[in-house]
Coordinates of C-alpha atoms and ligand atoms in Angstrom, one line a residue:
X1434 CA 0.0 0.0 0.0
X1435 CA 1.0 3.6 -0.9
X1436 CA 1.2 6.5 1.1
X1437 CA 0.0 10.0 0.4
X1438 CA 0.5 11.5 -1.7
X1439 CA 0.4 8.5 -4.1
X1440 CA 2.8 8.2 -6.3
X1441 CA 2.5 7.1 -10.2
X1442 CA 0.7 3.9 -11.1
X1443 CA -0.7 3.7 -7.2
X1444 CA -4.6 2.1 -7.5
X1445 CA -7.6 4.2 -6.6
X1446 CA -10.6 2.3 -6.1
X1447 CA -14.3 3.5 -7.1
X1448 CA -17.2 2.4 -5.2
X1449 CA -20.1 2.5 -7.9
X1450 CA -19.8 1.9 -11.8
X1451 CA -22.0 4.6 -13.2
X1452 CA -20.4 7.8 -15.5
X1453 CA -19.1 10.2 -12.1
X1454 CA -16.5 7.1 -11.8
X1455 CA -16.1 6.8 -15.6
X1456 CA -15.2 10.4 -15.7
X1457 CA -13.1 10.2 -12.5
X1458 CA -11.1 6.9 -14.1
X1459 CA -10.7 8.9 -17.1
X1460 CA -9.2 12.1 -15.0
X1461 CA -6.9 9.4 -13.4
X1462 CA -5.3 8.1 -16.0
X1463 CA -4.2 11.1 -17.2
X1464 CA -2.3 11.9 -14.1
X1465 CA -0.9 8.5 -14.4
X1466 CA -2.6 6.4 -11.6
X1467 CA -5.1 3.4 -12.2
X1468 CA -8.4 2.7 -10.8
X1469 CA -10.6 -0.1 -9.9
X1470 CA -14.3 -0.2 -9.7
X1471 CA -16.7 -1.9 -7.7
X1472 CA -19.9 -2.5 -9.1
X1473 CA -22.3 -5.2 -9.2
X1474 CA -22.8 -4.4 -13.3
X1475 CA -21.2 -6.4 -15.7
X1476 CA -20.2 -3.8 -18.2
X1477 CA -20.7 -0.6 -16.3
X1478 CA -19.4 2.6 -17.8
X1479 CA -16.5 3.0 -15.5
X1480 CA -15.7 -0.2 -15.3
X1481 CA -15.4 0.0 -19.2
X1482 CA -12.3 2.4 -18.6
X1483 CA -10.9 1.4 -15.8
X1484 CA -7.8 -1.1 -14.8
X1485 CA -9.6 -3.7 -12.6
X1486 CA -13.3 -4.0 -11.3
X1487 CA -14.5 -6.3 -9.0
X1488 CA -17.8 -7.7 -9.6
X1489 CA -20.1 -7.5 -6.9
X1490 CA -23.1 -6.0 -4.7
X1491 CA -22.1 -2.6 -1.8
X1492 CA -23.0 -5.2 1.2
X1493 CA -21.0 -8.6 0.8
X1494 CA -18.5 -8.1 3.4
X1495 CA -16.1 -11.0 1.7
X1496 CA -16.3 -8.8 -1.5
X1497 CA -15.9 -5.4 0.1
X1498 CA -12.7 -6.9 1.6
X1499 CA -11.3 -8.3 -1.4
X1500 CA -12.0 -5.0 -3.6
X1501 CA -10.5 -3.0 -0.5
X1502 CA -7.4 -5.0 -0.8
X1503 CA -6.5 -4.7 -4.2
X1504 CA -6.4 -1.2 -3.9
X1505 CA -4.7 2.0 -2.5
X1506 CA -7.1 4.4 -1.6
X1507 CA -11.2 4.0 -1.6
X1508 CA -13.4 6.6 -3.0
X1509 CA -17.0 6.7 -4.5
X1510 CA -19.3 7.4 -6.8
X1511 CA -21.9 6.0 -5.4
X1512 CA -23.4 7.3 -2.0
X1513 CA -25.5 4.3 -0.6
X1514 CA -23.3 2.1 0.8
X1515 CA -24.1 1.1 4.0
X1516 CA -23.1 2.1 7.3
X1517 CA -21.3 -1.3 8.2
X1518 CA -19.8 -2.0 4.8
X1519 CA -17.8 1.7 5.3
X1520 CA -16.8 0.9 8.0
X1521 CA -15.0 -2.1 7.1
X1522 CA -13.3 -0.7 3.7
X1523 CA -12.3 2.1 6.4
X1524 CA -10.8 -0.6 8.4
X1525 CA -8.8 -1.8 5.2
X1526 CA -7.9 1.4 3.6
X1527 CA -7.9 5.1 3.5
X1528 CA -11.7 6.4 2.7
X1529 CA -11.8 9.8 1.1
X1530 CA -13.7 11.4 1.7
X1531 CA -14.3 10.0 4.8
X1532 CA -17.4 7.6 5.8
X1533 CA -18.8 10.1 8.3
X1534 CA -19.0 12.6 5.5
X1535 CA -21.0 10.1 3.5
X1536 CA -22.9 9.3 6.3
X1537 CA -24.3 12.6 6.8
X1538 CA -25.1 13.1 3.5
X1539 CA -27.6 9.9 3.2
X1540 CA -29.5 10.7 5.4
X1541 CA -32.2 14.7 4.7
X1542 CA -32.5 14.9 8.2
X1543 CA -29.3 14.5 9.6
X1544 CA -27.8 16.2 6.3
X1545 CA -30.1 19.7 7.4
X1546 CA -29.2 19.2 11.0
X1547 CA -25.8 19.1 9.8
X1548 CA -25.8 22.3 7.7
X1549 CA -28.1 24.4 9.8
X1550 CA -25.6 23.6 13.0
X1551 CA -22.6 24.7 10.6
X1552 CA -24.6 28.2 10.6
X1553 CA -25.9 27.1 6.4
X1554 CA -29.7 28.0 5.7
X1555 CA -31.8 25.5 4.6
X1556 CA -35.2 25.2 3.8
X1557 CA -37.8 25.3 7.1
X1558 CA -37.9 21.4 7.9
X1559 CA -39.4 19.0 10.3
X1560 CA -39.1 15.6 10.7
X1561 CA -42.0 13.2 10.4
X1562 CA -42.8 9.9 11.9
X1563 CA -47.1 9.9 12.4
X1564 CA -49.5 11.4 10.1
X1565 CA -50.4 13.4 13.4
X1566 CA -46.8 14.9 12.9
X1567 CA -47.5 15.6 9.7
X1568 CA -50.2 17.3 10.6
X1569 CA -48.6 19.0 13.4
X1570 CA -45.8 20.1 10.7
X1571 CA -47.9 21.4 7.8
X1572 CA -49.8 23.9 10.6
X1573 CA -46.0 25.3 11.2
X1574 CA -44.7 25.0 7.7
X1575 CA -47.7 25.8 5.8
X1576 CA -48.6 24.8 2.4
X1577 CA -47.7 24.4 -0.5
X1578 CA -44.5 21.7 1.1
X1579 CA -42.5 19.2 0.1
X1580 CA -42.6 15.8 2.0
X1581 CA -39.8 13.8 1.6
X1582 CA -38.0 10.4 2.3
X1583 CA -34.6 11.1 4.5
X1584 CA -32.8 8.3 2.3
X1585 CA -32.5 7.4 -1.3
X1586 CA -34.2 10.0 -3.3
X1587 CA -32.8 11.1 -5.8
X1588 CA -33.9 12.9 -9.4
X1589 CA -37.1 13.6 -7.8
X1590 CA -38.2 10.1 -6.7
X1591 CA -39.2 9.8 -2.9
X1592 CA -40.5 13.2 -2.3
X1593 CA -44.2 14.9 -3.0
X1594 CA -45.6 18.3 -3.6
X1595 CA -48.4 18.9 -0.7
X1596 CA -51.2 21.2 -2.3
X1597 CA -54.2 21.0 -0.1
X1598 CA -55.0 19.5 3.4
X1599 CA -56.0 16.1 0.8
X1600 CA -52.8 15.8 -0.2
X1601 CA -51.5 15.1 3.3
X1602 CA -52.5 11.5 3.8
X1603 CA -52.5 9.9 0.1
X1604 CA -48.5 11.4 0.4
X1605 CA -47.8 9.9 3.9
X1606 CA -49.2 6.7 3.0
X1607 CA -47.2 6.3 -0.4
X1608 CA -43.5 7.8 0.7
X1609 CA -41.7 4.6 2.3
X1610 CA -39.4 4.4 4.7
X1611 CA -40.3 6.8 7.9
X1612 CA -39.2 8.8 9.3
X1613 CA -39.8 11.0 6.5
X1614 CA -38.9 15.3 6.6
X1615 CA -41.1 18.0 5.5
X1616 CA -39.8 21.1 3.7
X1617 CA -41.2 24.2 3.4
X1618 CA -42.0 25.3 -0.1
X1619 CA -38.8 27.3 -1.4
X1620 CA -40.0 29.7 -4.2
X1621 CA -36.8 29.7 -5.6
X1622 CA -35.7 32.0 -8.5
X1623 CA -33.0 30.0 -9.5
X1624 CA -31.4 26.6 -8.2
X1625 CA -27.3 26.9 -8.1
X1626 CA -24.9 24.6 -7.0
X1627 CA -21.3 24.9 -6.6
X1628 CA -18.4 22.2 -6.4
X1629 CA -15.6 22.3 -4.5
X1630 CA -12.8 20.1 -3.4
X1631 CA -10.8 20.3 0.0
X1632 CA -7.3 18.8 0.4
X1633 CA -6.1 16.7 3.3
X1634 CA -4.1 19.8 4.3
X1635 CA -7.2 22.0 4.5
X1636 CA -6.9 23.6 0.8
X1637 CA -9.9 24.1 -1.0
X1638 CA -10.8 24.9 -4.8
X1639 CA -14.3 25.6 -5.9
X1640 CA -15.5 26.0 -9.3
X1641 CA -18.2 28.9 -10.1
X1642 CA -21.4 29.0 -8.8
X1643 CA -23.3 27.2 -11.9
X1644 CA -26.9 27.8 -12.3
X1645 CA -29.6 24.7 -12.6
X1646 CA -32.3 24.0 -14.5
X1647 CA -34.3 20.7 -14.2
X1648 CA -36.8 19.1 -16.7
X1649 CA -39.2 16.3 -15.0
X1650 CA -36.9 16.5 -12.2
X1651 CA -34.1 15.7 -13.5
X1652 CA -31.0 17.8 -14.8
X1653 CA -31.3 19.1 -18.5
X1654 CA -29.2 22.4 -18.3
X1655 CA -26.3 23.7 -16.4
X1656 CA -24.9 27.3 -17.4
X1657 CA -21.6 28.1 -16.0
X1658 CA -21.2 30.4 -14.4
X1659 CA -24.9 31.3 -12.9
X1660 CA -26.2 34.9 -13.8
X1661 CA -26.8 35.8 -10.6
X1662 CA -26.2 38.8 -8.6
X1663 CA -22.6 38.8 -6.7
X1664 CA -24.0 38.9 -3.1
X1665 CA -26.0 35.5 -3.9
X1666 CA -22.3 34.2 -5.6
X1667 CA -20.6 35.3 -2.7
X1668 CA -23.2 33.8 -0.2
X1669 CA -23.1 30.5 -2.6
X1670 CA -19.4 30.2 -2.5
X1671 CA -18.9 30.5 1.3
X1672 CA -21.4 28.2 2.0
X1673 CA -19.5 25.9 0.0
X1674 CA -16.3 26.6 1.8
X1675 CA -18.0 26.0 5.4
X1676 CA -19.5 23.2 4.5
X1677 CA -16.3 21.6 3.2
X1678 CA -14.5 22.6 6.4
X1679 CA -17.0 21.9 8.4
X1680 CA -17.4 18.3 7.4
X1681 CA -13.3 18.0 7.5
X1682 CA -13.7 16.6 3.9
X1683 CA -10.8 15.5 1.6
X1684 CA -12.6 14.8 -1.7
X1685 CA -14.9 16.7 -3.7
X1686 CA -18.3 17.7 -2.9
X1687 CA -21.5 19.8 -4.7
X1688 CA -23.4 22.0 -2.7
X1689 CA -27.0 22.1 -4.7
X1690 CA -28.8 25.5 -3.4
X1691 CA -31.7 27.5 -4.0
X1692 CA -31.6 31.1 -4.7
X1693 CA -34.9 32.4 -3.3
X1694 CA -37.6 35.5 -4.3
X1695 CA -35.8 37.5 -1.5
X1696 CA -32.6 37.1 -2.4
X1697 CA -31.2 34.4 -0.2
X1698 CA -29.3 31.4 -0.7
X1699 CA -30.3 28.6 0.8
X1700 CA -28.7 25.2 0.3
X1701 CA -30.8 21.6 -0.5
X1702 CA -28.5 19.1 -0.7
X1703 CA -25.2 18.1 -0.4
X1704 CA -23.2 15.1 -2.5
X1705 CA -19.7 14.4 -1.3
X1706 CA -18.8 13.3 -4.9
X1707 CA -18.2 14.7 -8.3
X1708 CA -21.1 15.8 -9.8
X1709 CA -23.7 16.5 -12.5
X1710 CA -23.7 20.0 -12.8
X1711 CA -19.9 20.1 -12.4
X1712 CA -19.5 18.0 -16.3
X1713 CA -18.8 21.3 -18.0
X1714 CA -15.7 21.7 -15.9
X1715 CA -14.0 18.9 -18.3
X1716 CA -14.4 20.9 -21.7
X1717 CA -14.0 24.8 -19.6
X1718 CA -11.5 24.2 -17.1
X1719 CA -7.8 23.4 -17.3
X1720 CA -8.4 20.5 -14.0
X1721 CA -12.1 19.6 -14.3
X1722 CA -14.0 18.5 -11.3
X1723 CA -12.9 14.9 -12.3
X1724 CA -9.0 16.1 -12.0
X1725 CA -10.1 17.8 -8.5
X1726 CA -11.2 15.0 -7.1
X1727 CA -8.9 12.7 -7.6
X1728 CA -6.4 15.3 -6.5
X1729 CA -7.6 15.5 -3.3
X1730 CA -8.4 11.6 -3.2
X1731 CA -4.7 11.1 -4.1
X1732 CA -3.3 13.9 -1.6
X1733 CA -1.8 16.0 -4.8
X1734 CA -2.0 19.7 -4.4
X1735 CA -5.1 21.4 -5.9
X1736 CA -4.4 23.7 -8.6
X1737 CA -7.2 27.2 -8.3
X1738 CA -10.4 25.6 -10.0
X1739 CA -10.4 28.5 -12.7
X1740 CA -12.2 28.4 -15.7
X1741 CA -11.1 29.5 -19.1
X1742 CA -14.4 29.8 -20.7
X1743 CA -18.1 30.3 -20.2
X1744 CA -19.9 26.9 -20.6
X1745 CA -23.4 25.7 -21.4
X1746 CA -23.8 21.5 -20.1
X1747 CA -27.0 20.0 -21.6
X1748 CA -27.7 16.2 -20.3
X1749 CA -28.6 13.3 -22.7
X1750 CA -31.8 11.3 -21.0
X1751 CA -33.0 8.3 -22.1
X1752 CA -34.3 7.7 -25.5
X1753 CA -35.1 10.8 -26.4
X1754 CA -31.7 11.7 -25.8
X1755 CA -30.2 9.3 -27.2
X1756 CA -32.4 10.2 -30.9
X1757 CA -30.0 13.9 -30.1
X1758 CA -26.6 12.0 -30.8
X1759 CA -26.4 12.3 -34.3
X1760 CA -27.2 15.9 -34.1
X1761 CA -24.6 16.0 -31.2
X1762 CA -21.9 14.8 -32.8
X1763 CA -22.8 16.4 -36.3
X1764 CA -23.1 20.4 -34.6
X1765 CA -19.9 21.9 -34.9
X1766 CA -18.9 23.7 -31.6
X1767 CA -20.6 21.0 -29.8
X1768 CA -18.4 18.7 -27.3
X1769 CA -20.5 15.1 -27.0
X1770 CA -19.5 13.0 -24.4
X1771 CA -21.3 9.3 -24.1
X1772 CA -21.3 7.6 -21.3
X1773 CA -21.1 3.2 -22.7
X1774 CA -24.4 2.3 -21.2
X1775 CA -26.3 0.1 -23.9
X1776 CA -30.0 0.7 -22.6
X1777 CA -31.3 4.1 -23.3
X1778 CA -34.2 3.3 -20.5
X1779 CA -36.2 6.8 -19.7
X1780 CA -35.1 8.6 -17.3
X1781 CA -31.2 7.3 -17.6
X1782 CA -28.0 9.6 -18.1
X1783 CA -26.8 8.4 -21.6
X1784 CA -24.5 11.1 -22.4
X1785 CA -23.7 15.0 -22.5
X1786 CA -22.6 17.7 -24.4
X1787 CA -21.2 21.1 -23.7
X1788 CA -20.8 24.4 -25.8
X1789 CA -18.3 26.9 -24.7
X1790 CA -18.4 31.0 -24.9
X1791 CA -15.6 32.9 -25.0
X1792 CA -15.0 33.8 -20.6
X1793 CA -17.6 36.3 -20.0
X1794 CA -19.4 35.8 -23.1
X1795 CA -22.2 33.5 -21.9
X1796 CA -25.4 34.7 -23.1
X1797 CA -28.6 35.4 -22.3
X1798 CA -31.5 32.8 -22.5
X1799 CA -32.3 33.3 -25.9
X1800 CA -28.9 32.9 -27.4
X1801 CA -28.1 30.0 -25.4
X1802 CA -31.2 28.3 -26.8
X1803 CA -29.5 29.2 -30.4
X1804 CA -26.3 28.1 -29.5
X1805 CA -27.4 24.8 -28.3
X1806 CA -29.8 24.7 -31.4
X1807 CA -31.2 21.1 -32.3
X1808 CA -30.2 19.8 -28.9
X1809 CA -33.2 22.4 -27.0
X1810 CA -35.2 20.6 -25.1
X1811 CA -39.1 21.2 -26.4
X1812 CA -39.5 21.3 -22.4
X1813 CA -37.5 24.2 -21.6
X1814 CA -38.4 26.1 -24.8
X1815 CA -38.9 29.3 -23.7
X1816 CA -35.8 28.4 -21.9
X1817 CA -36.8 31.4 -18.7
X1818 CA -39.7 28.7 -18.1
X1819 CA -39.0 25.7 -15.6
X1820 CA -40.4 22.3 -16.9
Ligands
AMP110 P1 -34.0 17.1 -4.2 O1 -34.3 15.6 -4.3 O2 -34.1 17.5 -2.7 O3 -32.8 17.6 -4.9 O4 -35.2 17.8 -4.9 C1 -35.4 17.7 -6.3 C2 -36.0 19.0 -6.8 O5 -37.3 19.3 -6.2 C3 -35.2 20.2 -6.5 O6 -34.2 20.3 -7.5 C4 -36.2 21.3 -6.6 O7 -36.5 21.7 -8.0 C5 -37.4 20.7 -6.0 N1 -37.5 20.9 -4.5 C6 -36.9 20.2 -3.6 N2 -37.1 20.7 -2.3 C7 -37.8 21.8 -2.5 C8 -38.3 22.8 -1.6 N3 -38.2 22.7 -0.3 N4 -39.0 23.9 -2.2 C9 -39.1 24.0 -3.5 N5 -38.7 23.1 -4.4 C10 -38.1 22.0 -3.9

């Protein structure tokens, strides 16, 4: 086993197979180390460019020991591993970042407990157990809210919209496990997120603040950086910072936030890992979120996360996706990137592609919808309205 920082050729292994550890192999090679992937899928898309992958479910403790064995350091891609099985690859090898940062973020309740005790607004919450909570909650949060599962949402699955006083039991009924957590309604203006990696010696990089914008829940559009006003990037960009230092990470981590009517940011999540609306780094920044995080992983120092141009991300889902490839690859100025998954099921991240602006150049809604041209989502046409 290596020490830190590790040198050429040292192994870093990748809990999950999906695209964040394609993209992360991918980073690592190029600074010369190899990685192994642990994945129960046969031909998963890191495991496609990576040196080694065990095959193999996130709870077998004979498999997390062997996989933890063959390699150097342990990172993720992948969030839901279980509280035991970190443990033990902890036991085996260095975890970065480390299991109790994981930890916290599984888990909506103690992930706002988390934040709101590191001084980070968050959407009015409560947590839920009884419908007579629920009830009890709604009379202090109001309605419209948003009732959630704690663990394993994701993309919009696990959580519902509460309307009327009817909605309340229907809701409670259908959202499995509890305890669940209700959120007040955020009328956001805009949802940001910024990424940011944090060095075992307590440097940090963050990217921009990137601006958000969903279609059926899911990710369609990230524009880099966010048009927003600098006291919201400011307030975005130290809340990054203190929640990097205050989890004590070495990794990389998003913050996703909400900018609100009045002008606040207020963060939603938190996902110790590279992620989604950080793909634009790879094609605008000279270390991409990818680089970052192995960096930090690998204990190498973190060059400043600056960006060299202005970058529009739009995500590949599914099929209908999948029928923009040709178009993709055929645009001039367009930068595809596929991810090797064979099934275009709905819903599934096939793919990106990013456009770049000269720095500073980014433009407004209506130009961005020309620049990206046949890839425009019908959804988000005009682009100011959120599907
Ligand atoms: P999440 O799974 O927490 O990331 O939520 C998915 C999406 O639902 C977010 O990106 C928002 O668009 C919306 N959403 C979640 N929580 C709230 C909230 N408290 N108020 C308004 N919208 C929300």
């Amino acid at each position: 086993m290596s020490g830190f920082p590790l040198p050429p050729n040292a192994t870093i292994g990748i809990v999950g197979g999906g695209q964040l550890g394609r993209m992360s192999a991918m980073a690592a090679a190029r600074l010369g180390y190899r990685c192994h992937v642990l994945t129960p899928e046969a031909d998963s898309p890191a495991g496609q460019v990576s040196a080694a992958v065990t095959l193999g479910g996130f709870t077998d403790p004979a498999t997390l020991r062997r996989f933890a064995e063959a390699v150097d350091v342990i990172s993720f891609e992948f969030e839901n591993v279980s509280a035991e099985g970190l443990d033990l690859l902890a036991s085996i090898r260095p975890v970065r970042p480390a299991p109790s940062v994981l930890r916290i973020s599984q888990d909506r309740i103690d992930e706002k407990t988390f934040l709101n005790a590191a001084g980070v607004a968050t959407a009015p919450w409560r947590s839920v157990e009884t419908m007579a909570e629920l009830e009890a909650a709604v009379a202090v949060l109001g309605l419209p809210s948003v009732l959630k599962t704690t663990r394993l949402g994701y993309d919009g699955k696990g959580q519902a919209m509460l309307r009327s006083a009817e909605d309340l039991a229907p809701a409670f009924e259908r959202l499995q496990p509890k305890p669940l957590i209700l959120e007040g309604f955020v009328d956001f203006a805009q949802e940001i997120s910024v990424v940011i990696a944090r060095g075992a010696d307590g440097s940090m990089a963050a990217f921009d603040t990137v601006e958000n914008r969903h279609a059926n829940h899911i990710l369609d559009l990230t524009l880099a950086p966010a048009r927003i006003p600098g006291a919201a990037d400011e307030m975005a960009q130290a809340i990054a910072r203190r929640v990097a230092e205050a989890l004590d990470l070495v990794g990389l981590l998003a913050v996703e936030m909400f900018l609100d009517a009045q002008g606040r940011v207020l963060a939603n999540e938190i996902a110790p890992r590279p992620h989604n609306s950080g793909h634009w780094t790879i094609d605008a920044c000279p270390a991409s979120q990818f680089e970052m995080h192995v960096r930090a992983v690998a204990g190498l120092p973190l060059p400043p996360a600056t960006r060299h141009a202005d970058a529009v991300m739009k995500n590949l889902i599914g099929p209908e996706g999948m029928a923009l490839w040709p178009a993709a690859v055929a645009e001039p100025g367009l930068i595809p990137h596929l991810y090797g998954k064979t099934e275009a099921l709905p819903g599934r991240k096939m793919g990106h592609v990013t456009r770049l602006f000269p720095r500073g150049a980014l433009p407004g809604d209506l130009g961005v919808e020309a620049a990206l041209g046949p890839l425009l989502s019908p959804l988000l046409s005009p682009l100011g309205v959120i599907a």
